[in-house]
Coordinates of C-alpha atoms in Angstrom, one line a residue:
X1 CA -16.4 -15.8 -13.5
X2 CA -17.4 -19.3 -14.7
X3 CA -20.3 -21.5 -13.7
X4 CA -19.1 -24.7 -12.3
X5 CA -21.1 -27.9 -11.7
X6 CA -20.0 -30.5 -9.2
X7 CA -18.6 -32.5 -12.1
X8 CA -16.5 -29.4 -13.2
X9 CA -15.2 -29.0 -9.6
X10 CA -14.3 -32.7 -9.5
X11 CA -12.2 -32.2 -12.6
X12 CA -10.5 -29.1 -11.3
X13 CA -9.6 -30.9 -8.1
X14 CA -8.4 -33.9 -10.0
X15 CA -4.9 -33.5 -8.7
X16 CA -2.7 -35.9 -6.8
X17 CA -2.7 -33.9 -3.6
X18 CA -6.6 -33.7 -3.3
X19 CA -6.9 -37.4 -4.0
X20 CA -4.3 -38.2 -1.3
X21 CA -6.3 -35.9 1.2
X22 CA -9.4 -37.8 0.2
X23 CA -7.7 -41.1 0.9
X24 CA -6.4 -39.9 4.3
X25 CA -9.8 -38.6 5.4
X26 CA -11.7 -41.7 4.3
X27 CA -9.3 -43.9 6.1
X28 CA -10.3 -42.1 9.3
X29 CA -14.1 -41.9 8.4
X30 CA -14.0 -38.0 8.7
X31 CA -15.9 -35.6 6.5
X32 CA -13.3 -33.4 4.7
X33 CA -13.7 -30.2 2.6
X34 CA -11.5 -27.7 0.8
X35 CA -12.9 -24.4 1.8
X36 CA -12.7 -20.6 1.5
X37 CA -10.4 -18.7 -0.9
X38 CA -9.3 -21.7 -2.9
X39 CA -12.9 -22.6 -3.9
X40 CA -13.8 -18.9 -4.5
X41 CA -10.9 -18.5 -6.8
X42 CA -11.8 -21.6 -8.9
X43 CA -15.0 -19.8 -9.8
X44 CA -13.3 -16.4 -10.3
X45 CA -10.5 -18.0 -12.4
X46 CA -7.8 -16.5 -10.2
X47 CA -4.6 -18.4 -9.3
X48 CA -4.5 -19.5 -5.7
X49 CA -1.9 -21.4 -3.7
X50 CA -3.7 -21.2 -0.3
X51 CA -5.4 -24.6 0.2
X52 CA -7.4 -24.7 3.4
X53 CA -9.1 -27.9 4.4
X54 CA -11.8 -28.3 7.1
X55 CA -12.3 -31.7 8.7
X56 CA -15.4 -32.6 10.7
X57 CA -13.3 -34.2 13.3
X58 CA -9.5 -33.9 13.9
X59 CA -7.7 -31.9 11.2
X60 CA -4.4 -32.9 12.9
X61 CA -5.2 -36.6 12.5
X62 CA -6.0 -36.2 8.8
X63 CA -2.8 -34.2 8.3
X64 CA -0.8 -36.9 10.0
X65 CA -2.4 -39.6 7.9
X66 CA -1.7 -37.6 4.7
X67 CA 2.0 -37.3 5.8
X68 CA 2.2 -41.1 6.0
X69 CA 0.7 -41.5 2.6
X70 CA 3.0 -38.9 1.0
X71 CA 6.1 -40.3 2.6
X72 CA 9.5 -38.6 3.2
X73 CA 8.9 -35.9 0.6
X74 CA 6.2 -34.3 2.8
X75 CA 6.8 -32.2 5.9
X76 CA 4.2 -31.7 8.7
X77 CA 4.0 -28.9 11.2
X78 CA 1.5 -29.3 14.1
X79 CA 0.0 -26.5 16.2
X80 CA -1.9 -28.3 18.9
X81 CA -2.8 -25.2 20.8
X82 CA -4.8 -24.0 17.8
X83 CA -5.9 -27.5 16.6
X84 CA -4.3 -27.0 13.2
X85 CA -1.6 -28.6 11.1
X86 CA 0.2 -27.7 7.9
X87 CA 1.5 -30.2 5.3
X88 CA 4.1 -29.1 2.8
X89 CA 4.5 -31.3 -0.2
X90 CA 6.7 -30.3 -3.2
X91 CA 5.4 -26.8 -4.0
X92 CA 2.1 -27.1 -2.2
X93 CA 1.0 -26.1 1.3
X94 CA -2.2 -27.4 2.8
X95 CA -3.6 -26.1 6.1
X96 CA -5.8 -28.5 8.1
X97 CA -8.3 -27.5 10.8
X98 CA -11.2 -29.2 12.5
X99 CA -14.6 -27.7 12.0
X100 CA -15.5 -25.4 14.8
X101 CA -17.9 -22.8 16.1
X102 CA -16.8 -19.6 17.7
X103 CA -18.1 -17.1 20.3
X104 CA -16.5 -13.7 21.2
X105 CA -16.2 -11.3 24.1
X106 CA -16.7 -7.6 23.3
X107 CA -13.2 -6.5 24.1
X108 CA -11.3 -9.0 22.0
X109 CA -11.2 -10.5 18.5
X110 CA -9.9 -13.8 19.9
X111 CA -12.8 -16.2 19.9
X112 CA -13.7 -19.0 22.3
X113 CA -13.5 -22.1 20.1
X114 CA -15.2 -25.5 20.3
X115 CA -15.7 -28.4 18.0
X116 CA -18.5 -28.0 15.5
X117 CA -20.2 -29.1 12.3
X118 CA -19.5 -28.0 8.8
X119 CA -22.5 -25.7 9.1
X120 CA -21.0 -24.2 12.3
X121 CA -17.7 -23.6 10.4
X122 CA -19.4 -22.0 7.4
X123 CA -21.4 -19.8 9.8
X124 CA -18.2 -18.3 11.2
X125 CA -16.8 -17.4 7.8
X126 CA -16.4 -13.6 7.1
X127 CA -18.2 -13.4 3.7
X128 CA -20.5 -15.5 1.6
X129 CA -17.9 -15.8 -1.2
X130 CA -15.5 -17.3 1.4
X131 CA -18.0 -19.7 2.9
X132 CA -17.9 -22.1 0.0
X133 CA -16.9 -25.7 0.6
X134 CA -16.2 -28.6 -1.8
X135 CA -16.3 -32.2 -0.4
X136 CA -13.1 -34.3 -0.8
X137 CA -14.5 -37.6 0.4
X138 CA -14.4 -40.3 -2.2
X139 CA -18.2 -40.8 -2.5
X140 CA -19.0 -37.1 -2.7
X141 CA -15.8 -35.8 -4.3
X142 CA -16.4 -32.4 -6.0
X143 CA -19.8 -31.7 -4.3
X144 CA -20.3 -28.0 -3.6
X145 CA -21.8 -26.9 -0.3
X146 CA -22.9 -23.3 -0.6
X147 CA -25.5 -22.5 2.2
X148 CA -25.3 -18.7 1.7
X149 CA -25.5 -18.4 -2.1
X150 CA -21.9 -17.3 -2.3
X151 CA -21.8 -18.3 -6.0
X152 CA -24.8 -16.0 -6.7
X153 CA -23.0 -13.2 -4.9
X154 CA -20.0 -13.7 -7.1
X155 CA -22.2 -13.5 -10.2
X156 CA -23.6 -10.3 -8.9
X157 CA -20.2 -9.1 -7.8
X158 CA -21.3 -8.5 -4.2
X159 CA -19.5 -8.7 -0.9
X160 CA -21.9 -9.7 1.9
X161 CA -21.6 -11.5 5.3
X162 CA -23.2 -14.9 5.8
X163 CA -25.0 -13.9 9.0
X164 CA -25.9 -10.5 10.6
X165 CA -23.1 -8.1 9.5
X166 CA -23.3 -6.3 12.8
X167 CA -22.4 -9.5 14.7
X168 CA -19.8 -10.5 12.1
X169 CA -18.0 -7.1 12.4
X170 CA -18.4 -6.6 16.1
X171 CA -17.1 -10.1 16.8
X172 CA -13.9 -9.5 14.7
X173 CA -13.5 -5.9 13.6
X174 CA -10.6 -6.8 11.3
X175 CA -13.3 -8.2 9.0
X176 CA -14.4 -4.7 8.2
X177 CA -11.0 -4.0 6.6
X178 CA -11.1 -7.4 4.9
X179 CA -14.5 -6.5 3.5
X180 CA -13.1 -3.3 2.0
X181 CA -10.0 -5.1 0.8
X182 CA -11.9 -7.9 -1.0
X183 CA -14.2 -5.3 -2.6
X184 CA -11.1 -3.4 -3.8
X185 CA -9.1 -6.4 -5.1
X186 CA -12.1 -8.0 -6.9
X187 CA -13.8 -4.7 -7.9
X188 CA -17.0 -5.9 -6.2
X189 CA -19.6 -3.8 -4.5
X190 CA -20.3 -4.1 -0.8
X191 CA -23.9 -5.1 -0.3
X192 CA -26.1 -2.3 1.2
X193 CA -26.8 -3.9 4.6
X194 CA -23.1 -4.8 5.0
X195 CA -22.1 -1.2 4.1
X196 CA -24.3 0.2 6.7
X197 CA -22.9 -2.2 9.3
X198 CA -19.4 -0.9 8.5
X199 CA -20.4 2.6 9.5
X200 CA -22.2 1.4 12.7
X201 CA -19.2 -0.7 13.8
X202 CA -16.3 1.5 12.6
X203 CA -15.3 2.4 16.1
X204 CA -14.7 -1.2 16.9
X205 CA -11.6 -1.0 14.7
X206 CA -9.7 0.6 17.6
X207 CA -9.1 -2.8 19.3
X208 CA -7.2 -4.0 16.2
X209 CA -3.4 -3.8 16.3
X210 CA -1.5 -1.5 13.9
X211 CA 0.2 -4.6 12.4
X212 CA -3.0 -6.1 11.3
X213 CA -4.4 -2.8 10.0
X214 CA -1.2 -2.1 7.9
X215 CA -1.3 -5.6 6.4
X216 CA -4.8 -5.0 5.0
X217 CA -4.0 -1.4 4.0
X218 CA -1.0 -2.6 2.0
X219 CA -3.2 -5.2 0.2
X220 CA -5.6 -2.4 -0.7
X221 CA -2.8 -0.2 -1.9
X222 CA -1.5 -2.9 -4.2
X223 CA -4.9 -3.5 -5.7
X224 CA -5.4 -2.5 -9.4
X225 CA -7.6 0.4 -8.3
X226 CA -6.9 1.3 -4.6
X227 CA -9.2 4.3 -4.8
X228 CA -12.2 1.9 -4.6
X229 CA -11.0 0.9 -1.1
X230 CA -10.6 4.5 0.0
X231 CA -14.1 5.3 -1.2
X232 CA -15.5 2.7 1.2
X233 CA -13.0 3.6 4.0
X234 CA -14.1 7.2 3.8
X235 CA -17.8 6.5 3.5
X236 CA -17.8 4.1 6.5
X237 CA -15.8 6.2 8.9
X238 CA -13.0 3.7 9.0
X239 CA -10.6 6.2 7.5
X240 CA -11.2 8.6 10.4
X241 CA -9.6 6.0 12.7
X242 CA -6.8 4.8 10.4
X243 CA -5.7 8.0 8.6
X244 CA -7.5 11.1 10.1
X245 CA -4.8 13.2 8.4
X246 CA -6.3 12.1 5.0
X247 CA -9.8 12.8 6.1
X248 CA -8.9 16.5 6.7
X249 CA -8.2 16.8 3.0
X250 CA -11.8 16.1 2.3
X251 CA -12.9 19.7 2.8
X252 CA -13.6 22.5 0.4
X253 CA -13.7 26.1 1.7
X254 CA -15.0 29.1 -0.2
X255 CA -14.1 32.7 0.5
X256 CA -15.1 35.7 -1.7
X257 CA -16.5 33.3 -4.2
X258 CA -13.2 31.4 -4.6
X259 CA -12.9 27.8 -3.6
X260 CA -10.0 25.5 -3.6
X261 CA -10.2 21.9 -5.0
X262 CA -11.1 18.9 -2.9
X263 CA -7.6 17.7 -2.1
X264 CA -8.9 14.3 -1.0
X265 CA -10.5 13.5 -4.3
X266 CA -7.4 15.0 -6.0
X267 CA -5.2 12.6 -3.9
X268 CA -7.2 9.6 -5.0
X269 CA -6.8 10.7 -8.6
X270 CA -3.1 11.0 -8.2
X271 CA -2.9 7.6 -6.6
X272 CA -4.8 6.1 -9.6
X273 CA -2.5 7.9 -12.0
X274 CA 0.5 6.4 -10.3
X275 CA -1.1 2.9 -10.6
X276 CA -1.7 3.5 -14.3
X277 CA 1.9 4.6 -15.0
X278 CA 4.4 2.3 -16.8
X279 CA 6.9 2.9 -14.0
X280 CA 8.2 -0.5 -13.0
X281 CA 9.8 0.7 -9.7
X282 CA 11.1 -1.8 -7.1
X283 CA 9.3 0.6 -4.7
X284 CA 5.8 0.1 -6.2
X285 CA 4.0 -0.1 -2.9
X286 CA 5.9 2.8 -1.4
X287 CA 5.5 5.0 -4.5
X288 CA 1.8 4.5 -4.0
X289 CA 2.1 5.5 -0.3
X290 CA 4.0 8.6 -1.4
X291 CA 1.1 9.4 -3.8
X292 CA -1.4 8.9 -1.0
X293 CA 0.5 11.2 1.4
X294 CA 1.9 13.7 -1.0
X295 CA -0.6 16.5 0.0
X296 CA -1.0 15.5 3.6
X297 CA 0.5 18.8 4.8
X298 CA -2.1 20.9 3.0
X299 CA -4.6 21.4 5.9
X300 CA -1.8 22.7 8.1
X301 CA -0.5 25.1 5.5
X302 CA -3.8 26.4 4.0
X303 CA -4.1 30.2 4.1
X304 CA -6.3 32.8 2.5
X305 CA -4.5 35.6 0.7
X306 CA -6.6 38.5 -0.7
X307 CA -4.5 38.7 -3.9
X308 CA -3.6 35.0 -4.5
X309 CA -6.6 33.3 -3.0
X310 CA -6.1 30.0 -1.3
X311 CA -2.4 29.1 -0.8
X312 CA -0.7 25.9 0.6
X313 CA 2.9 27.2 0.9
X314 CA 5.4 24.6 2.2
X315 CA 2.8 21.9 2.4
X316 CA 5.4 19.5 1.0
X317 CA 7.8 20.3 3.8
X318 CA 5.0 20.0 6.5
X319 CA 3.8 16.7 4.9
X320 CA 7.3 15.2 4.9
X321 CA 7.5 15.9 8.6
X322 CA 4.2 14.1 9.2
X323 CA 5.2 10.9 7.4
X324 CA 7.3 9.3 10.3
X325 CA 4.4 9.6 12.8
X326 CA 1.9 8.1 10.3
X327 CA 4.3 5.2 9.6
X328 CA 4.9 4.7 13.3
X329 CA 1.2 4.6 14.1
X330 CA 0.4 2.2 11.3
X331 CA 3.4 0.0 12.1
X332 CA 4.8 0.6 8.7
X333 CA 8.6 0.1 8.4
X334 CA 10.6 2.9 9.9
X335 CA 13.6 2.3 7.6
X336 CA 14.7 3.3 4.1
X337 CA 11.1 2.7 2.9
X338 CA 9.8 5.5 5.2
X339 CA 12.7 7.8 4.2
X340 CA 11.9 7.1 0.6
X341 CA 8.2 8.2 1.1
X342 CA 9.3 11.2 3.1
X343 CA 11.7 12.2 0.4
X344 CA 9.1 12.0 -2.4
X345 CA 6.6 13.9 -0.3
X346 CA 9.2 16.6 0.4
X347 CA 10.3 16.9 -3.3
X348 CA 7.1 16.4 -5.1
X349 CA 6.7 20.2 -5.9
X350 CA 10.2 20.6 -7.3
X351 CA 9.7 19.2 -10.8
X352 CA 6.4 21.1 -11.0
X353 CA 8.1 24.4 -10.2
X354 CA 10.8 23.6 -12.8
X355 CA 8.2 22.7 -15.4
X356 CA 6.2 25.9 -14.7
X357 CA 9.3 28.0 -15.7
X358 CA 12.1 27.7 -18.2
X359 CA 13.7 24.3 -17.8
X360 CA 17.3 25.1 -17.0
X361 CA 20.3 22.6 -16.7
X362 CA 21.1 24.1 -13.3
X363 CA 17.6 23.4 -11.9
X364 CA 17.6 19.9 -13.3
X365 CA 21.1 19.2 -11.8
X366 CA 19.9 20.2 -8.4
X367 CA 16.8 18.1 -8.7
X368 CA 18.8 15.0 -9.7
X369 CA 21.3 15.6 -6.9
X370 CA 18.5 15.9 -4.2
X371 CA 16.4 13.0 -5.5
X372 CA 19.4 10.6 -6.2
X373 CA 18.4 7.2 -7.4
X374 CA 14.7 7.9 -6.8
X375 CA 14.5 10.6 -9.5
X376 CA 12.4 8.4 -11.9
X377 CA 9.9 7.6 -9.2
X378 CA 9.7 11.3 -8.3
X379 CA 9.0 12.2 -11.9
X380 CA 6.3 9.6 -12.0
X381 CA 4.6 11.0 -8.9
X382 CA 4.8 14.6 -10.2
X383 CA 3.4 13.7 -13.6
X384 CA 0.6 11.9 -11.8
X385 CA 0.0 15.0 -9.7
X386 CA -1.1 17.0 -12.8
X387 CA -4.9 16.6 -12.6
X388 CA -5.9 20.0 -13.9
X389 CA -9.2 20.1 -15.8
X390 CA -7.7 22.8 -18.0
X391 CA -6.4 20.7 -20.8
X392 CA -4.1 23.4 -22.2
X393 CA -2.4 24.0 -18.8
X394 CA -2.2 20.2 -18.2
X395 CA -0.6 19.6 -21.6
X396 CA 1.9 22.4 -21.1
X397 CA 3.1 20.9 -17.8
X398 CA 3.3 17.4 -19.4
X399 CA 5.3 18.8 -22.3
X400 CA 7.7 20.5 -19.9
X401 CA 8.0 17.3 -17.9
X402 CA 9.1 15.6 -21.0
X403 CA 11.8 18.2 -21.4
X404 CA 12.8 17.7 -17.8
X405 CA 13.1 13.9 -18.4
X406 CA 15.1 14.5 -21.6
X407 CA 17.5 16.7 -19.7
X408 CA 17.8 14.2 -16.9
X409 CA 18.7 11.5 -19.4
X410 CA 21.3 13.8 -21.0
X411 CA 22.9 14.6 -17.6
X412 CA 23.0 10.9 -16.7
X413 CA 24.8 10.1 -19.9
X414 CA 27.3 12.8 -19.2
X415 CA 27.9 11.3 -15.8
X416 CA 27.0 14.4 -13.9
X417 CA 26.1 12.3 -10.9
X418 CA 29.8 11.6 -10.3
X419 CA 30.6 15.3 -10.3
X420 CA 27.8 16.7 -8.2
X421 CA 29.7 16.4 -4.9
X422 CA 32.5 19.0 -4.7
X423 CA 36.0 17.6 -4.4
X424 CA 36.6 19.5 -1.2
X425 CA 34.7 18.1 1.7
X426 CA 33.7 19.3 5.2
X427 CA 36.6 17.7 7.0
X428 CA 39.1 19.6 4.8
X429 CA 37.2 22.9 5.2
X430 CA 37.4 22.5 9.0
X431 CA 41.1 21.8 8.9
X432 CA 41.8 24.8 6.5
X433 CA 40.0 27.3 8.7
X434 CA 40.5 25.7 12.1
X435 CA 36.8 25.2 12.6
X436 CA 34.7 22.6 14.5
X437 CA 31.5 21.2 13.1
X438 CA 29.2 24.3 12.8
X439 CA 26.8 26.3 10.8
X440 CA 29.8 28.1 9.2
X441 CA 31.2 24.8 7.8
X442 CA 27.7 24.1 6.4
X443 CA 27.6 27.5 4.7
X444 CA 31.0 27.0 3.1
X445 CA 30.1 23.5 1.9
X446 CA 26.8 24.8 0.4
X447 CA 28.7 27.6 -1.4
X448 CA 30.9 25.0 -3.2
X449 CA 27.9 22.7 -3.9
X450 CA 25.8 25.6 -5.4
X451 CA 28.7 26.7 -7.6
X452 CA 29.1 23.2 -9.0
X453 CA 25.4 22.6 -9.5
X454 CA 25.0 26.0 -11.2
X455 CA 28.0 25.2 -13.4
X456 CA 29.7 28.5 -12.2
X457 CA 33.0 26.7 -11.7
X458 CA 34.5 23.3 -12.7
X459 CA 34.4 20.7 -10.0
X460 CA 38.2 20.9 -9.7
X461 CA 40.4 21.7 -6.7
X462 CA 42.0 25.0 -7.8
X463 CA 38.9 27.0 -8.8
X464 CA 37.0 25.7 -5.7
X465 CA 39.8 26.7 -3.4
X466 CA 39.7 30.2 -4.8
X467 CA 36.0 30.4 -4.3
X468 CA 36.3 29.0 -0.8
X469 CA 38.8 31.6 0.2
X470 CA 36.6 34.4 -1.1
X471 CA 33.5 33.1 0.8
X472 CA 35.5 32.6 4.0
X473 CA 36.8 36.2 3.7
X474 CA 33.2 37.5 3.3
X475 CA 32.2 35.6 6.4
X476 CA 35.2 37.0 8.4
X477 CA 36.9 33.7 8.9
X478 CA 40.2 34.8 7.4

């Protein structure tokens, strides 16, 4: 971060929009301050388009005066019920609110609001680094007001609350997730007292809607290193409320001297590996969700075998079945994005199985057919899933994955994708054998598909008809 004097801040705010706000506020004799994230990001040298302005008086009146100064190019939206207004001018949006103080009831995060001073307004802010204010009035333009030493906390890379953290989090439990989110995005540490308050108040998160939780979770997931957030979520107990399925991975059992790995720590390593990959998928957020949930079925599938030790057979299938309920509970989209995550969770073992054996054209064709357009993302996830501490074993897998990728590219070039669906479809099969939709039709279709995928016959009508007749005869249909 950079150290900024009041003169430095005045220079950084030496923009037309801030001088116009200053003019509007001075014309009404109201104190006026730019506050919160915009000021924080000036010190952290981060780009920010969110300009929030607090007026000691009526924010709506200052917004209205600004609209008159800016003229027809400006658009104003007024929300009288909330005492706020928004002014849009060119590519800039400014939110105005009157300074206020808040009080809360225990069963709601909606505060009782009344007019207040700048001090009252800064007291109600969530964290010290978000409680900074810079005056915009002409005679004090650029003057920093930092009552909670937020600048020092930024220097020390600390997230702390302005007042008692127990009160801050109990009043509005969403602030606990925002605390974790800011620590993750900025790679800051959560101050010790604030961390302890997270644990004490974790249960309060239950009054927060799924929509607000998923909004913060997605921001954590899109951070450069989301595992930072999951460390704090797990430590505080917040994860037990948000994703108890993930907490169940954080168990290591030992039997006959043989222990399995900690699948929670492994999951975070896979998530970090996905974040480090060069994959520029349009599904970046959902690929990260797939990494987070890829082993979610392991607790249900865990078994002890006297010969093999710990096994997790079909954990991918069980995990895929769990994805819709998790998405539904967290109010994540129940559309193609959920199906994408479900598909990757279901298929994430397939490339590993292929890479552990001889990499055949047939196996790669099947994989490409089942993964479809998401094959590259699946390969990224599977490569990220190789976290073995045995470097020789890890390198063997990665070398085989390279072969799989080469074969995939070769098959794409030869346009196998166009040939993977047999030219005889289910409707024709039903007509040929006078069948209704049934298991038998599915078996006949699968026979043709397997033959094409395994390159046993050409994907042409005559050889497929012959194969179909043979299979139907075996099934007693002709």
